PDB file of C-alpha atoms in Angstrom:
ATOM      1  CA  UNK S   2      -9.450 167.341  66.866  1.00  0.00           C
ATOM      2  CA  UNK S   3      -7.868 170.614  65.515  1.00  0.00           C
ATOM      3  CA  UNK S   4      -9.579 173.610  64.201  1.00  0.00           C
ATOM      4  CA  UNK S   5      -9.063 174.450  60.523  1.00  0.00           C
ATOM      5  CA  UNK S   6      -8.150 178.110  59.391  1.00  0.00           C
ATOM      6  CA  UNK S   7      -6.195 179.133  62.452  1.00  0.00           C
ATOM      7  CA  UNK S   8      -2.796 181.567  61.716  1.00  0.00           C
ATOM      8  CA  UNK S   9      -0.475 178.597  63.286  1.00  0.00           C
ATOM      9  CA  UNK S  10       3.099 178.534  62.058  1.00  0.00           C
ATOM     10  CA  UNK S  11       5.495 176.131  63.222  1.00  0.00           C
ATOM     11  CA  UNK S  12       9.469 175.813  63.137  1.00  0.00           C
ATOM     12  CA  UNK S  13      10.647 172.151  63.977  1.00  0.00           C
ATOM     13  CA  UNK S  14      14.705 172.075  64.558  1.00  0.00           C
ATOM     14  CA  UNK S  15      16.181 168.828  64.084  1.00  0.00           C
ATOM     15  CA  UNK S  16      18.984 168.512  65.520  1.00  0.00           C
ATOM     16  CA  UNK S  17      22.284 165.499  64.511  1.00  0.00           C
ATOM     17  CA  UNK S  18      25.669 165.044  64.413  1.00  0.00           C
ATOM     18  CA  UNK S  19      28.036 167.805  62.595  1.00  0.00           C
ATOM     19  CA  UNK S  20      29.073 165.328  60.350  1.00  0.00           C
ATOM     20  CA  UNK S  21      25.628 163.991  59.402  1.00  0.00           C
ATOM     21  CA  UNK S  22      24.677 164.400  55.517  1.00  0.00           C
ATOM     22  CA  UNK S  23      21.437 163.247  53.551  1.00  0.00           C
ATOM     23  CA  UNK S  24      17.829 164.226  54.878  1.00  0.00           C
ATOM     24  CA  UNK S  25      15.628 164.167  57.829  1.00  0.00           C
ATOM     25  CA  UNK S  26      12.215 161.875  57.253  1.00  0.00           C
ATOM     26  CA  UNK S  27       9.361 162.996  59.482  1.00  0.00           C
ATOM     27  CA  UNK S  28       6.121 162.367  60.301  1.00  0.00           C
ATOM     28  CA  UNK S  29       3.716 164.586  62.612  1.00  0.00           C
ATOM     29  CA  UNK S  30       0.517 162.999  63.865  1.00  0.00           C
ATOM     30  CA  UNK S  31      -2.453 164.677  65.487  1.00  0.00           C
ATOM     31  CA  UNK S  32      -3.426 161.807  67.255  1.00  0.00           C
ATOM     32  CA  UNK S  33      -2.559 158.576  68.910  1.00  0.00           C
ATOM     33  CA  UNK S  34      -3.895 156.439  66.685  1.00  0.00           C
ATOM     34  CA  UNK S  35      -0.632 154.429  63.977  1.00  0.00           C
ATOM     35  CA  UNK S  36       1.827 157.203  66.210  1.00  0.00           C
ATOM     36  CA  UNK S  37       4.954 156.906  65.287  1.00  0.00           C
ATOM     37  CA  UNK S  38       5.420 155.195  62.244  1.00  0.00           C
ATOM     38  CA  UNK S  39       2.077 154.397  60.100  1.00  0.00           C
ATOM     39  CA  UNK S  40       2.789 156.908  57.591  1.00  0.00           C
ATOM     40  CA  UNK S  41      -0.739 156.556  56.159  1.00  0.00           C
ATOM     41  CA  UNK S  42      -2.101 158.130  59.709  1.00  0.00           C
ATOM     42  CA  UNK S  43       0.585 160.746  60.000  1.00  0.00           C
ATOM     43  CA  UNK S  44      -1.135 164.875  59.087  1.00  0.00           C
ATOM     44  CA  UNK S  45       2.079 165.379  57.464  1.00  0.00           C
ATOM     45  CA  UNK S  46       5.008 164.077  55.845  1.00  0.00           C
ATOM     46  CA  UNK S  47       8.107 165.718  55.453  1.00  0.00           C
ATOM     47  CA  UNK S  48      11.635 165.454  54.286  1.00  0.00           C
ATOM     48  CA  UNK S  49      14.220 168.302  55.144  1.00  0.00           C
ATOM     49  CA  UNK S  50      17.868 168.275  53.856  1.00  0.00           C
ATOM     50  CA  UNK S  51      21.126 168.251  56.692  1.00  0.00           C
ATOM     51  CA  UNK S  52      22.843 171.142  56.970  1.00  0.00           C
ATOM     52  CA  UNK S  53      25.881 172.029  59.288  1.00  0.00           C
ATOM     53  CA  UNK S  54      23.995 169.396  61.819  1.00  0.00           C
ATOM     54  CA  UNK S  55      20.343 170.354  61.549  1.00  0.00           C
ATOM     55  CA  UNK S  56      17.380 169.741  59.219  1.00  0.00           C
ATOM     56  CA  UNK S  57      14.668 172.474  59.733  1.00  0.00           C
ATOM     57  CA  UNK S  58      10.983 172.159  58.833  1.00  0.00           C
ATOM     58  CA  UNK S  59       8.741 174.559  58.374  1.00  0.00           C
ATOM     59  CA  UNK S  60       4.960 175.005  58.612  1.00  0.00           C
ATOM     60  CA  UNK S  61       2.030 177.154  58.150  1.00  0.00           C
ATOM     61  CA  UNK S  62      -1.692 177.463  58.577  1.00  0.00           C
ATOM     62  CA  UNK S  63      -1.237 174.556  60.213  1.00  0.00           C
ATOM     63  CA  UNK S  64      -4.430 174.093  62.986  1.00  0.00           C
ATOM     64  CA  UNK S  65      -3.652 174.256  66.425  1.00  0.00           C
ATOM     65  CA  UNK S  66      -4.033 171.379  68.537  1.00  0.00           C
ATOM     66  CA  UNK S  67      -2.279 168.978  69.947  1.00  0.00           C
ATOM     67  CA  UNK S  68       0.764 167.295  68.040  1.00  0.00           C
ATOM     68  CA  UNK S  69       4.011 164.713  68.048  1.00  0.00           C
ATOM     69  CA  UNK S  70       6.674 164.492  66.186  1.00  0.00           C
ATOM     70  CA  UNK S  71       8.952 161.094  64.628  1.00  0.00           C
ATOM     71  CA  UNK S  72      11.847 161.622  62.606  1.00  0.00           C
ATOM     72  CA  UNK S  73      15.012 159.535  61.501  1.00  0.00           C
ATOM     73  CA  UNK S  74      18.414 160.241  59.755  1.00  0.00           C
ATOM     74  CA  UNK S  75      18.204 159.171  55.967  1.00  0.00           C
ATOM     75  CA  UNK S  76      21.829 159.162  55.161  1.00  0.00           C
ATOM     76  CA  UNK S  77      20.841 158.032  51.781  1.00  0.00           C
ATOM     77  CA  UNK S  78      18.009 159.650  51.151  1.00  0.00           C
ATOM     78  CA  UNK S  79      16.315 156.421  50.084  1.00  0.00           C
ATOM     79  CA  UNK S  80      12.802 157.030  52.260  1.00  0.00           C
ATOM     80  CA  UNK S  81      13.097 153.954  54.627  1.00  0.00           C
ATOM     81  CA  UNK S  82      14.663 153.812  58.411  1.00  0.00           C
ATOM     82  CA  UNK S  83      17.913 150.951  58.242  1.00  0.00           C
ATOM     83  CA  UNK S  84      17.025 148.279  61.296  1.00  0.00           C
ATOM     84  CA  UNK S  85      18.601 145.148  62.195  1.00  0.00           C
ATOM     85  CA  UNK S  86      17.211 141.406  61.564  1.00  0.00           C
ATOM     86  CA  UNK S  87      15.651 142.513  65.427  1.00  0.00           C
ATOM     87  CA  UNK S  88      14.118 145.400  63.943  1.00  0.00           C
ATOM     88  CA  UNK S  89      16.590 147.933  65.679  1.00  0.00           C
ATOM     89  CA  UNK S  90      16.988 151.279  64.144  1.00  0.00           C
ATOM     90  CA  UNK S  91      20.489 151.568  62.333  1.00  0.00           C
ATOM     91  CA  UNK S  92      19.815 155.249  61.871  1.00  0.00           C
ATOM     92  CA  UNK S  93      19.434 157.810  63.969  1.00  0.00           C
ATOM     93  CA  UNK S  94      15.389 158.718  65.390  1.00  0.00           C
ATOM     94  CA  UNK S  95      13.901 160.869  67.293  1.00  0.00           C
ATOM     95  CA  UNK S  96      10.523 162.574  68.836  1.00  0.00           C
ATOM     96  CA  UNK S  97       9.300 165.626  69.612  1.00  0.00           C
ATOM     97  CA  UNK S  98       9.938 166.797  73.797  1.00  0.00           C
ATOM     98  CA  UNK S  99      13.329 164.353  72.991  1.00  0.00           C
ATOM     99  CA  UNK S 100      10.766 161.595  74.153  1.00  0.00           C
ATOM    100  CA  UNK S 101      12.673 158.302  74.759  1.00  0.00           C
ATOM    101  CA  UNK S 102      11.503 154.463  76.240  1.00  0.00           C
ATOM    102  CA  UNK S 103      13.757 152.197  76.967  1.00  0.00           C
ATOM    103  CA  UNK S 104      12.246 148.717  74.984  1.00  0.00           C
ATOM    104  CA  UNK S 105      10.070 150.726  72.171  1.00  0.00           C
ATOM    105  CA  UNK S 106       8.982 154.078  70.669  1.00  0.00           C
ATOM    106  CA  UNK S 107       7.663 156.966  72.882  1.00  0.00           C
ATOM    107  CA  UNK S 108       3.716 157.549  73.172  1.00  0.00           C
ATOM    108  CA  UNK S 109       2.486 159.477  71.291  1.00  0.00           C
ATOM    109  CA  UNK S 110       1.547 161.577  75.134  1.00  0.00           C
ATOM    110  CA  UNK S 111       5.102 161.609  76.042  1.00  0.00           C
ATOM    111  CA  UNK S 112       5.989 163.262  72.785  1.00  0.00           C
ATOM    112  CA  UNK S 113       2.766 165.621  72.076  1.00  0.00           C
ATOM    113  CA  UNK S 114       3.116 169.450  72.347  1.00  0.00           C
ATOM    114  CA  UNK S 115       0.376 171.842  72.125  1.00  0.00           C
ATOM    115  CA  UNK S 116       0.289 173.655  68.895  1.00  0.00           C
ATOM    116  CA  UNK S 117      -1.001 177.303  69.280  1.00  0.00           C
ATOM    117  CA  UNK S 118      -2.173 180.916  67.029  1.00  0.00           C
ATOM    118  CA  UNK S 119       1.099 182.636  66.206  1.00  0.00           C
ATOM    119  CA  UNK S 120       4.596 181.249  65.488  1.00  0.00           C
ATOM    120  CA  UNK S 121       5.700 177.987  67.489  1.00  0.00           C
ATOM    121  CA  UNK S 122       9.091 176.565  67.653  1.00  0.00           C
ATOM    122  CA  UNK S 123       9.995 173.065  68.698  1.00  0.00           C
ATOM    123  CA  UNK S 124      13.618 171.196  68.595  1.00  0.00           C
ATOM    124  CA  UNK S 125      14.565 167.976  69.391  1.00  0.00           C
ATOM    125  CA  UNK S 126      17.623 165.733  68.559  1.00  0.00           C
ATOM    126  CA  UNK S 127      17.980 162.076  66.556  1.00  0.00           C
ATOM    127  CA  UNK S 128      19.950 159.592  68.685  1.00  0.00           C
ATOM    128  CA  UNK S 129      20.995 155.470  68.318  1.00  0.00           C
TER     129      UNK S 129
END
């Protein structure tokens, strides 16, 4: 678990299509457990506006440990991923360290990054 008090800041670059408009969802977890879409287990939720192809999130004071990152394209801003009758995403997703699998979502081990003291800077990009 992560230590409270520590001077962490952290920059998360989002990065989408030029064209893209709306807002970024995302959730960052601290731990494996509900990892990557129980939003009731996620440390943080978040919700950053597009811009010229890029949401950016900031953070602070946040304790340093060991994190990962899920995030999708709201075009509409409505709060809920589009998926098919299959339960395919219709909207863009993605994970912190780009983390992809082929059938389902990333682990949340394949997407964690170590948080550390001083200012931290992670980007990834939402695919289909």
């Amino acid at each position: 678990m992560s230590n409270l008090g520590d001077d962490s800041e952290l920059t998360i670059l989002v990065n989408l299509d030029e064209d893209a408009k709306g807002v970024v969802q995302m959730l960052i977890f601290d731990r494996e457990d509900g990892f990557p879409e129980v939003h009731e287990n996620a440390v943080s939720k978040n919700t950053a506006k597009v811009e010229n192809g890029k949401a950016i999130f900031n953070f602070e004071n946040l304790p340093q440990g060991t994190y990962a990152v899920a995030a999708f394209h709201d075009g509409d801003a409505d709060g809920k991923m589009r998926k098919t009758l299959l339960g395919i995403p219709k909207d863009a997703y993605g994970f912190s360290n780009d983390a992809r699998s082929k059938f389902s979502a990333p682990s949340f081990e394949s997407a964690a990054f170590e948080l550390s003291t001083g200012k931290n800077t992670i980007n990834f990009s939402l695919k289909l």
